[in-house]
Coordinates of C-alpha atoms in Angstrom, one line a residue:
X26 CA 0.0 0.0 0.0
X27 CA 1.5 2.9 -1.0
X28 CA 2.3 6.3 1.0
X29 CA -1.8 7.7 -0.5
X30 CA -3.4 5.0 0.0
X31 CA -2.4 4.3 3.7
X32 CA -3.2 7.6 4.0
X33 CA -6.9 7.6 2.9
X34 CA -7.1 4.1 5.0
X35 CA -6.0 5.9 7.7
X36 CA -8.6 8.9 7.3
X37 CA -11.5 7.7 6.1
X38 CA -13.8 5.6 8.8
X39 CA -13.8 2.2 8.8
X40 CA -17.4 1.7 7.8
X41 CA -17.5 -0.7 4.9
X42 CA -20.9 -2.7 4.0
X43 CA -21.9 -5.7 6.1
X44 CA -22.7 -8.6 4.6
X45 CA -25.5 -8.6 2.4
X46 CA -25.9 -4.8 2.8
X47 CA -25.4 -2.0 -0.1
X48 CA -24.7 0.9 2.5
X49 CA -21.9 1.5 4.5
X50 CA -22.3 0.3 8.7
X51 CA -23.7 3.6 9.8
X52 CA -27.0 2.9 8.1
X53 CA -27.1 -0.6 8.1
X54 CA -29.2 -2.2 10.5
X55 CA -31.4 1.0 11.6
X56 CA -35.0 1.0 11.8
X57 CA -36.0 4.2 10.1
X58 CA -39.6 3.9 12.4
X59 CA -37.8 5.0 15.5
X60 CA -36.9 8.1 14.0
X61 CA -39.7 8.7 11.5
X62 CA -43.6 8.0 11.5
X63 CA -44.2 6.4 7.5
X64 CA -48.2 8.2 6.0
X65 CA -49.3 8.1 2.8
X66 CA -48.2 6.5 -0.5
X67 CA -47.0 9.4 -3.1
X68 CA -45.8 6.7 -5.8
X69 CA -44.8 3.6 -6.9
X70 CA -42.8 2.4 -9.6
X71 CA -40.6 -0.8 -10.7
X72 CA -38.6 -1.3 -7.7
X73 CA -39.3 1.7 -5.1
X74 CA -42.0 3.2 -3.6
X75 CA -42.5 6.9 -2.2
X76 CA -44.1 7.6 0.9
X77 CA -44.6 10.7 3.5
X78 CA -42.5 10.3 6.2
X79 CA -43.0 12.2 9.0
X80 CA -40.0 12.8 11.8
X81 CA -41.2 11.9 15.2
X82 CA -40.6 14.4 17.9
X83 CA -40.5 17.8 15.2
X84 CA -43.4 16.6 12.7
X85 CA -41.3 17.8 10.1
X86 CA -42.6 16.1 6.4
X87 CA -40.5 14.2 4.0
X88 CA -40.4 12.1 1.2
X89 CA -38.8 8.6 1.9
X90 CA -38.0 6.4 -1.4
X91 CA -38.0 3.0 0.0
X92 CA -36.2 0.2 -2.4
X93 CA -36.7 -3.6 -1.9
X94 CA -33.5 -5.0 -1.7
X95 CA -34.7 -8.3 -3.2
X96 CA -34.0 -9.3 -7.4
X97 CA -31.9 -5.8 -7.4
X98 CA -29.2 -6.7 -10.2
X99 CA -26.0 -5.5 -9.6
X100 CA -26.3 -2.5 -11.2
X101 CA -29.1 -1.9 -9.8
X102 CA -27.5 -2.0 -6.4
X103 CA -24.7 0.5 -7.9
X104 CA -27.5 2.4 -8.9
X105 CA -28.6 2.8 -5.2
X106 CA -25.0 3.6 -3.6
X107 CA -24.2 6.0 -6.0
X108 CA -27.2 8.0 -5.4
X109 CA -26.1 8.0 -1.9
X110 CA -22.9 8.8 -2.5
X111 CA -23.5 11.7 -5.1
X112 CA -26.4 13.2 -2.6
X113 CA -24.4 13.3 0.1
X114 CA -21.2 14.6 -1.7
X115 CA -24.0 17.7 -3.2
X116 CA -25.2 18.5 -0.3
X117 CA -26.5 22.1 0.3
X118 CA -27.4 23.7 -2.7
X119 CA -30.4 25.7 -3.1
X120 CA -31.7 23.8 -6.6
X121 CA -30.1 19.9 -5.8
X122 CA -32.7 17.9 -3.6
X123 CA -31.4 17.2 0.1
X124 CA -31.3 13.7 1.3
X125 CA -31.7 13.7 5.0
X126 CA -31.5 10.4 6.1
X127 CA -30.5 6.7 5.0
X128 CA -31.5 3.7 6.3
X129 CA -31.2 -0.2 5.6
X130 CA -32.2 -3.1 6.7
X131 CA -32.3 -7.0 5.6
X132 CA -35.3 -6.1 3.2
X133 CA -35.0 -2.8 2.0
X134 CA -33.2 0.7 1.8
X135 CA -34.8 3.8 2.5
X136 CA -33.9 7.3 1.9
X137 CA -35.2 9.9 3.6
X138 CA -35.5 13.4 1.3
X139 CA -36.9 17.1 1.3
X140 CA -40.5 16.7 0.4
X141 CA -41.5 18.8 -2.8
X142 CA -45.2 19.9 -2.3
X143 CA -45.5 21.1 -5.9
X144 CA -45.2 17.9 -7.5
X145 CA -43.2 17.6 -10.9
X146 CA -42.5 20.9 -13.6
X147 CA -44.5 18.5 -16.3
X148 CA -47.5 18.6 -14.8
X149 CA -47.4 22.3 -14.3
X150 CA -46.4 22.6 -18.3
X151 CA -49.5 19.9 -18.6
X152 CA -52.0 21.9 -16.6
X153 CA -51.1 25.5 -17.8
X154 CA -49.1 25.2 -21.0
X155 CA -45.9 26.5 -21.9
X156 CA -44.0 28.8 -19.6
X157 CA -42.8 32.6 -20.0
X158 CA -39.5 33.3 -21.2
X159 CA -39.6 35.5 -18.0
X160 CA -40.7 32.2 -15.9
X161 CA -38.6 29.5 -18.0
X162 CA -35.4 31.6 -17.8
X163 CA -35.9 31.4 -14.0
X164 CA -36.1 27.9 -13.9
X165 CA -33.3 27.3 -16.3
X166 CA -30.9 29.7 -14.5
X167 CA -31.7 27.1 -11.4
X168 CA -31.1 24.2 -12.8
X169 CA -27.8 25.6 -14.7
X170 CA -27.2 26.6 -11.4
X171 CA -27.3 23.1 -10.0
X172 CA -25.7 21.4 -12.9
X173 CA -23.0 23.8 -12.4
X174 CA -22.6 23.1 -9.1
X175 CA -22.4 19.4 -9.8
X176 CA -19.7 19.5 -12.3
X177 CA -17.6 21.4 -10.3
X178 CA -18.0 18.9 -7.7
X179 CA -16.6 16.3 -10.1
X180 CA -20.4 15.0 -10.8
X181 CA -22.6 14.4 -13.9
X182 CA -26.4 13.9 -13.6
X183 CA -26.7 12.1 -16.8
X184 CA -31.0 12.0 -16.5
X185 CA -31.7 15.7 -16.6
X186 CA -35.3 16.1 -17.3
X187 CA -39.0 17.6 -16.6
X188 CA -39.9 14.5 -14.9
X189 CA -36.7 15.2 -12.9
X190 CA -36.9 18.8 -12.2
X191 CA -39.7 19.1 -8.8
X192 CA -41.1 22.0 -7.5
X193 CA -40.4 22.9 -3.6
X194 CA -44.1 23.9 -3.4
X195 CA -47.7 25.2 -5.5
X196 CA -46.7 29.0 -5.4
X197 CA -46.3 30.7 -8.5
X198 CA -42.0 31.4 -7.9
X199 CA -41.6 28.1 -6.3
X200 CA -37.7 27.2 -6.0
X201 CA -36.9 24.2 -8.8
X202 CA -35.1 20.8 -7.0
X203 CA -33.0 18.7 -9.5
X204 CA -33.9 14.8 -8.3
X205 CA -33.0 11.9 -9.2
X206 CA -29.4 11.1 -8.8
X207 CA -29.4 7.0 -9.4
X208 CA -27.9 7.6 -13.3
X209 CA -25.2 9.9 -11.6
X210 CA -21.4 10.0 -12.0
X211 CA -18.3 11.0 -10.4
X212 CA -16.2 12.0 -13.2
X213 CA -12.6 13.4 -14.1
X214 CA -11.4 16.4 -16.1
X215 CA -10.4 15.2 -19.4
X216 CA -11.9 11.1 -19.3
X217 CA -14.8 10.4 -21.4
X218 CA -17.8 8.1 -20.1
X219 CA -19.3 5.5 -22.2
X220 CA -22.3 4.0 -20.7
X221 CA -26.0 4.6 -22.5
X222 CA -28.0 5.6 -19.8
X223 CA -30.7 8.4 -19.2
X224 CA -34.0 9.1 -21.0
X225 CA -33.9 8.5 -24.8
X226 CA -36.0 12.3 -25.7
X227 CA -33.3 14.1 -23.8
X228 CA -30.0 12.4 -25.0
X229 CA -27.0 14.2 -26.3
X230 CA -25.6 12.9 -29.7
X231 CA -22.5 12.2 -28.3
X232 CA -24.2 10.1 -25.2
X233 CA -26.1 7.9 -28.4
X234 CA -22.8 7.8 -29.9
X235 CA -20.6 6.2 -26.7
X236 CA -18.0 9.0 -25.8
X237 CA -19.2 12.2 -23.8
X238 CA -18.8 14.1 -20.7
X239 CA -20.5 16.9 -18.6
X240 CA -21.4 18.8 -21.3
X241 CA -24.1 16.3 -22.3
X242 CA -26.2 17.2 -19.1
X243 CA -26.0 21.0 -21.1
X244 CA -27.7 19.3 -23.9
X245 CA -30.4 17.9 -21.9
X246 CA -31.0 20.9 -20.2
X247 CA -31.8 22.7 -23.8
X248 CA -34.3 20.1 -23.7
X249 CA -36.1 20.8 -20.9
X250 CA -35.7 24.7 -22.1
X251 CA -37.0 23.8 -25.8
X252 CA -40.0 21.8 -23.7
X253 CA -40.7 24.5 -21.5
X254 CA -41.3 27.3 -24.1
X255 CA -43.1 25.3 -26.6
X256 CA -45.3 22.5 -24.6
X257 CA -43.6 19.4 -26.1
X258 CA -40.4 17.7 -26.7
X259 CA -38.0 18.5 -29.8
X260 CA -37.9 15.1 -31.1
X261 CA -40.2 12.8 -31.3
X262 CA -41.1 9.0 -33.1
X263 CA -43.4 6.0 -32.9
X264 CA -40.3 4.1 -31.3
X265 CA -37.4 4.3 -28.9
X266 CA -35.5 3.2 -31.7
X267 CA -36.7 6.4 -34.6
X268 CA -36.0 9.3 -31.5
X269 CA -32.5 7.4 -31.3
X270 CA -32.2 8.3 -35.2
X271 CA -33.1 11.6 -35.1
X272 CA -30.9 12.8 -32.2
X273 CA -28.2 10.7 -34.4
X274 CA -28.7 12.4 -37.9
X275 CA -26.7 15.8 -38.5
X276 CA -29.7 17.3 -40.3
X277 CA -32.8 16.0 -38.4
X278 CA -31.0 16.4 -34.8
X279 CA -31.3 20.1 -34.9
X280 CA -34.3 21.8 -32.9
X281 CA -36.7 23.1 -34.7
X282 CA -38.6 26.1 -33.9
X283 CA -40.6 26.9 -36.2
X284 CA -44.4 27.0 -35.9
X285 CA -47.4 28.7 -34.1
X286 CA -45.7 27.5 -31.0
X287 CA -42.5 29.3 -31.1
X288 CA -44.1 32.8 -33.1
X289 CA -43.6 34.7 -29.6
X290 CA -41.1 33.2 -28.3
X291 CA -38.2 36.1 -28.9
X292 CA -34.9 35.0 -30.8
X293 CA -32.6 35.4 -27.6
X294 CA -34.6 33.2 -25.8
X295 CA -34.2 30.8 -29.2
X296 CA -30.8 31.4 -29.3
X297 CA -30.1 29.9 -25.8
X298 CA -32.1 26.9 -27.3
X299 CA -29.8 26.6 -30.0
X300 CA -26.5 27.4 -27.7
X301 CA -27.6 24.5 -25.2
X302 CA -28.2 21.9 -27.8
X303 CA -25.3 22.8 -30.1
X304 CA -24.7 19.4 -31.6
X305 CA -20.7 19.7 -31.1
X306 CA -19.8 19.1 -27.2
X307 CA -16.5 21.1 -28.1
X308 CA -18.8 24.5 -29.4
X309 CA -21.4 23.5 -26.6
X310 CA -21.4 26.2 -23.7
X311 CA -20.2 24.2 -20.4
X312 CA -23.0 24.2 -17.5
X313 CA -21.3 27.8 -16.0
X314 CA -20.7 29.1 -19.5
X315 CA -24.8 28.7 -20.0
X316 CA -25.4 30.9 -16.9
X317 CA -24.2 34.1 -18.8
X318 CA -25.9 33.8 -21.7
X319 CA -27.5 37.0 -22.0
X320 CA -31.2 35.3 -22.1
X321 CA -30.6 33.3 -19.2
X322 CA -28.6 36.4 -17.3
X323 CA -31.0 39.2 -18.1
X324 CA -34.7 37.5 -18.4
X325 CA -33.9 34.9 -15.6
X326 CA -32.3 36.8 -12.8
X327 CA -33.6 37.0 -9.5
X328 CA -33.6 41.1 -8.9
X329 CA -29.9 42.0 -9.2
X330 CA -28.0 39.0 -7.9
X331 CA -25.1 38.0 -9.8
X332 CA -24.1 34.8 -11.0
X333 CA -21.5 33.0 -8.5
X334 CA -18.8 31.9 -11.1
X335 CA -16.4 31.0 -7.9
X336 CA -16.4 27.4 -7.7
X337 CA -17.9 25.5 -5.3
X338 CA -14.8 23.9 -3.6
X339 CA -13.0 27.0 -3.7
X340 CA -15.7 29.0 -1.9
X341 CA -16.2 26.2 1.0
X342 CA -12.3 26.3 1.9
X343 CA -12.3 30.0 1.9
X344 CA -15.3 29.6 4.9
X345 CA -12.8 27.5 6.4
X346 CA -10.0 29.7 6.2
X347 CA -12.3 32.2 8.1
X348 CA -13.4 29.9 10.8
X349 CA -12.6 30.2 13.7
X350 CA -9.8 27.7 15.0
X351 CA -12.2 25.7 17.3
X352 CA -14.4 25.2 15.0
X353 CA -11.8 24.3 12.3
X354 CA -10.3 21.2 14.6
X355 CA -14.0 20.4 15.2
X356 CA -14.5 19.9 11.7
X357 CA -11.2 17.9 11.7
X358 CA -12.8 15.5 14.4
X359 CA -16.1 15.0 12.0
X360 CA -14.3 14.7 8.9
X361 CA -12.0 12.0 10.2
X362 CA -15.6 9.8 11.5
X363 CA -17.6 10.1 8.2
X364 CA -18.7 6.8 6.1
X365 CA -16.8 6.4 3.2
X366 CA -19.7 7.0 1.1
X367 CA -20.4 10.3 2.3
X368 CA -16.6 11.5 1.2
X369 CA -16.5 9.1 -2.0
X370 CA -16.9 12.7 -4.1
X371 CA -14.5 15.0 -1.9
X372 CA -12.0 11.8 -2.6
X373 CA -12.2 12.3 -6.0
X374 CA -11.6 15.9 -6.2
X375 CA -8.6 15.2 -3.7
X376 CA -6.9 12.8 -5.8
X377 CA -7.7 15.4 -9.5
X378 CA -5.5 17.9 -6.9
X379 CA -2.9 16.1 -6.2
X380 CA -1.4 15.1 -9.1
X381 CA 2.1 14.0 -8.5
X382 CA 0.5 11.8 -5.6
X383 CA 2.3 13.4 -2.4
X384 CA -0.8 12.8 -0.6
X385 CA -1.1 16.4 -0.3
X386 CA -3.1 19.4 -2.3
X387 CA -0.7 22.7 -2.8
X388 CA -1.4 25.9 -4.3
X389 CA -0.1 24.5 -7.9
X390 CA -2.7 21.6 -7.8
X391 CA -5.5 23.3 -7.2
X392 CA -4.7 26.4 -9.6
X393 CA -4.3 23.4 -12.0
X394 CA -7.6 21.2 -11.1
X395 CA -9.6 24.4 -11.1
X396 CA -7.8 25.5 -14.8
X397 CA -8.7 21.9 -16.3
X398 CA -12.5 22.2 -15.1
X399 CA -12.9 25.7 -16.8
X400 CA -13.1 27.7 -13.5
X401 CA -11.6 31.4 -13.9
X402 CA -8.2 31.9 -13.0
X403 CA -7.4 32.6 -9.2
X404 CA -3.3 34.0 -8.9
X405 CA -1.5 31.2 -7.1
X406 CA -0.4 33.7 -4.5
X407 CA -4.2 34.0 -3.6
X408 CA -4.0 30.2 -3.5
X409 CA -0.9 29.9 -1.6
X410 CA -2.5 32.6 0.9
X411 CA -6.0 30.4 1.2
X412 CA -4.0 27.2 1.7
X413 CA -1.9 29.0 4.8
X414 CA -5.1 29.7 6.4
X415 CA -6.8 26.6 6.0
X416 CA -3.5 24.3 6.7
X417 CA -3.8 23.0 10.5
X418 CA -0.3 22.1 11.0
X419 CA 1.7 24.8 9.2
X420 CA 2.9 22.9 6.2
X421 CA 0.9 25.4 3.7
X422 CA -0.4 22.0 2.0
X423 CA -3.7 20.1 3.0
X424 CA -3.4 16.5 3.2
X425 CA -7.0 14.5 2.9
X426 CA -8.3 14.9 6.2
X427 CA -7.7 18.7 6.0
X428 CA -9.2 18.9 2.5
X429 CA -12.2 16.6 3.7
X430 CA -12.5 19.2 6.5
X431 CA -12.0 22.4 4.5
X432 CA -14.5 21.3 1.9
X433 CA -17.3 20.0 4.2
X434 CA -20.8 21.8 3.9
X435 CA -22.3 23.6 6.5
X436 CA -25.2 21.3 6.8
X437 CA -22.7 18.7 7.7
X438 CA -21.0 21.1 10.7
X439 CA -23.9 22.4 11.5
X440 CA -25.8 17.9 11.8
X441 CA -26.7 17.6 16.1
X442 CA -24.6 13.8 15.6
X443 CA -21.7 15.3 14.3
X444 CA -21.8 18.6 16.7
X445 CA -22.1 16.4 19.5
X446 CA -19.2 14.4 18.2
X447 CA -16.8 17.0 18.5
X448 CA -17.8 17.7 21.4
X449 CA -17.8 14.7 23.1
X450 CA -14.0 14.4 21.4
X451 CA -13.0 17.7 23.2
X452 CA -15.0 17.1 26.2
X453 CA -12.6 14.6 28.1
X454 CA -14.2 13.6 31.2
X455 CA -17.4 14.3 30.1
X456 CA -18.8 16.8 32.3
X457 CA -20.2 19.1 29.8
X458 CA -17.5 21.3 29.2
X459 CA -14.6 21.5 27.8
X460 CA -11.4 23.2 28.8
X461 CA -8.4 24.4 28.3
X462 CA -6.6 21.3 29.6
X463 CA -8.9 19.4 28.2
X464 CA -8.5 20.9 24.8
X465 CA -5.0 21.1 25.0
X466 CA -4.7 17.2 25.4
X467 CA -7.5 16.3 22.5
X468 CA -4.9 18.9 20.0
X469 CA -1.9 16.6 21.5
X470 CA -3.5 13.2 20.5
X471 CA -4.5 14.6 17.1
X472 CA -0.7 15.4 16.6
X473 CA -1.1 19.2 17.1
X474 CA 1.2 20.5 20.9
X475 CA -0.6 23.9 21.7
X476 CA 0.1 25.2 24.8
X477 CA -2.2 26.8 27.8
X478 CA -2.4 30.1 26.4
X479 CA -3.5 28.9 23.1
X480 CA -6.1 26.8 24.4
X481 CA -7.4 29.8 26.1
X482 CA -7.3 31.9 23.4
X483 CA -9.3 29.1 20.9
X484 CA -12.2 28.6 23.9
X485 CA -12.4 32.3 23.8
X486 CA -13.7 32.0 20.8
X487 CA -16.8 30.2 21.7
X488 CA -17.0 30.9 25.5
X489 CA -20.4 33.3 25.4
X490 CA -20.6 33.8 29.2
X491 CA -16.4 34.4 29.2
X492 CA -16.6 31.6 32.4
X493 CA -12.8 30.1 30.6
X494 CA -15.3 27.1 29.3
X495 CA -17.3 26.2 26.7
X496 CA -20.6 24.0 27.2
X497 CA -22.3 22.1 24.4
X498 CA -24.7 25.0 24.0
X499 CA -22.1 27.6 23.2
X500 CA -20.0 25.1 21.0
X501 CA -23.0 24.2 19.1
X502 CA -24.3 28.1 19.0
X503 CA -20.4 28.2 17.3
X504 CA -20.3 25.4 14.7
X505 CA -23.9 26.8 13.7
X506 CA -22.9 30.1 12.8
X507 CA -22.4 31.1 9.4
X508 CA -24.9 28.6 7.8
X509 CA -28.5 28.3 7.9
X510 CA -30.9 25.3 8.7
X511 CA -33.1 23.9 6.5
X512 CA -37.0 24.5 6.8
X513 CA -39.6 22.3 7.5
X514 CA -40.8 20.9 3.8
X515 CA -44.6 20.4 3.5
X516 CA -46.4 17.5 2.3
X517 CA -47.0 16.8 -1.9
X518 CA -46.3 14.8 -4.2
X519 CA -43.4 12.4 -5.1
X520 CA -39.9 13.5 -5.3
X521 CA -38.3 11.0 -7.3
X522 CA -39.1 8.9 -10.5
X523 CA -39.9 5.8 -10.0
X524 CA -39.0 3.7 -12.6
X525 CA -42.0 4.8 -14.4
X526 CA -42.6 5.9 -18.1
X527 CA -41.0 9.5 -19.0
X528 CA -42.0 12.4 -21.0
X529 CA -43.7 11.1 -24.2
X530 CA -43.7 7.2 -23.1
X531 CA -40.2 7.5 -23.3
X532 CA -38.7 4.7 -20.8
X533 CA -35.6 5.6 -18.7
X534 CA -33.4 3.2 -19.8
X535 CA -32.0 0.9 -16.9

């Protein structure tokens, strides 16, 4: 085993599947009814249903997608701990749905998932027509915003579509949730995938033809944005086999919008259309690219907020390089106990960062990851600056445990099991409050000597009633500040697809 690989065996906790289990230990073998009260049926399909699930104790509403473990091929089963993998590695963002809990037992899996109360975009295209340009550059700017987000977290959707795209609720302005994560994949700057997989009305050519990469999810979002303004889909046939064709033919492959349906539709709004579904993937706008496409920047802005072209990795370890030390080793502590499917993606990312496999991410790895996925340029002495601040033990260098750490959403520092983790990990004789000899000896065993003085000065930091100690109240008042919880969802309709026919009796293909 070399020098990386110890090192990642050595960081990453030792929760591997039991037997006969797709999910790693910590949600094997959990009843999901002590936590959460299962209601209603929302949907079933080929091998998961949808339910309400309400959590005992708040009465908060969820959606939980249950899947029967039995006759799951094994891609099917791949299918399931990706999904887990990806939501957990996307957690946070406005537009990406949230998965909240996971849970497994001998029979089935069950994930546990914000609740969208507005049901599915296709039904409000179905029930009022086509949208606005004002309303579907609102929704596409969303959804760019979350494929955006994905790719720069190393992540492809691969089954971007209506059917996929939920409303949070019935209001008018209701926030777009991109669901369905089961086609998913974790990809590198540069490698081509190769698998068929999706929903045959919104494939890219170059997915039909067996060598693509993010940029197909661009093409299926032009799609959705040619659907939106007219009512229907771009290309359609009597048979899987004729839309397969079309999409494949130079000539026929090109949306056409001409027609009744598309005489008020202005021409910028046509020429995104044309922009996202370019048929080369090397003249095709990436996911970020899309955002500033005047149409989509002008009609589909929210008031006067800008577009956030910083990348999402880059943003999260500038947080960390403003947190306060505390809550920095706190996040240390948590990243060092997660399953290894919650960090599968921020492995990933590590590994595209450092290249010359050191076990370590410098300022030149990074400037160079974030150059080969199309991010703007950041001066390496900016770089070399961020990494000073986030680095723990002075070496101006993060090795995975730091990066884990430095890149770890809010939602995760903010979770009650992880807070209380920490600060059980501080807390050494477990009294309910930590001090500064306490602290002092928790820095020691995690290979950082600080002396008296310094372990003052950290507390200090979260001591609200300045007694020299810090109780769980005040360290949790500190790990929760500078995020935001998430509301209570209400109760609707499903939130993911089912197995079930698409768009146009289109079947996902799995």
């Amino acid at each position: 085993m070399d020098g990386r690989a110890l090192l990642m065996h050595a960081t990453l906790h030792d929760a591997a599947a039991p037997d006969g289990y797709l999910l790693d230990a910590q949600h094997a073998k959990h009843d999901i009814r002590g936590k959460y009260e299962i209601k209603s049926v929302l949907g079933r399909g080929s091998y998961a249903t949808a339910r309400v699930a309400v959590e005992k104790g708040t009465g908060r509403h969820f959606a939980c997608k249950t899947i029967c473990k039995k006759g799951l091929s094994e891609d099917e089963q791949r299918r399931v701990r990706r999904e887990v993998s990806v939501m957990y590695h996307l957690a946070g963002h406005p537009n990406v749905i949230k998965l909240e809990d996971a849970f497994e037992d001998d029979t089935y899996v069950h994930l546990v998932m914000e609740l969208c109360s507005g049901g599915e975009m296709v039904q409000r295209i179905l029930n009022k027509g086509a949208y606005t340009e004002r309303g579907a550059a609102a929704i596409m700017r969303s959804i760019l915003e979350a494929v955006a987000y994905a790719h720069d977290m190393g992540c492809m959707h691969r089954d971007i579509k209506i059917d996929n795209c939920m409303l949070l609720d019935a209001s008018p302005d209701a926030p777009v949730k991109l669901v369905d994560w089961g086609f998913s994949s974790f990809v590198q700057p540069g490698k081509k995938l190769h698998k068929l997989c999706g929903t045959i009305a919104y494939l890219a050519p170059e997915v039909v033809a067996g060598s693509y990469d993010e940029r197909a999810d661009v093409w299926s979002c032009g799609v959705v944005l040619y659907a939106m303004l007219a009512g229907r889909l771009p290309f359609n046939g009597s048979t899987q086999e004729e839309v397969l064709n079309i999409i494949k033919s130079d000539t026929k492959g090109v949306p056409d919008m001409s027609g009744s349906a598309w005489a008020a539709v202005s021409e910028a709004a046509k020429s995104a259309v044309r922009a996202l579904m370019t048929r080369d993937p090397r003249r095709r706008p990436s996911a970020r690219e899309a955002l500033r496409l005047d149409w989509i920047r002008e009609c589909g802005a929210a008031g006067d907020n800008p577009i956030d072209i910083e990348p999402e990795v880059l943003h999260r370890m500038k947080d960390f390089a403003g947190m306060a030390k505390l809550k920095r080793h706190a996040a240390m502590v948590i990243a060092k106990q997660l399953p290894a499917d919650q960090v599968l993606g921020l492995k990933l990312l590590f590994e595209s960062m450092d290249r010359d496999g050191g076990g370590a991410v410098t300022a030149r790895g990074l400037r160079d990851a974030l150059g080969r996925r199309g991010c703007p340029k950041v001066a390496r002495a900016e770089l070399e600056d961020l990494l000073a601040h986030a680095d723990l033990h002075g070496t101006a260098r993060l090795d995975f445990a730091e990066f884990v750490a430095a890149a770890l959403h809010h939602s995760v520092l903010a979770d009650e099991s992880y807070v209380r983790l920490a600060f059980d990990h501080f807390d050494r004789d477990r009294d309910g409050r930590i001090s500064a000899a306490e602290l002092a000896a928790a820095l020691a065993e995690d290979g950082e000597a600080a002396g008296a003085a310094e372990a003052e000065g950290m507390l200090a930091e979260a001591d609200e009633d300045g007694d020299g100690r810090v109780d769980y109240k005040e360290f949790k008042h500190m790990m929760r500040r500078g995020g935001c919880t998430d509301a209570a969802a209400g109760a609707g309709g499903p939130v993911l697809a089912l197995g079930r026919a698409g768009s146009e009796g289109y079947y996902d293909l799995y």
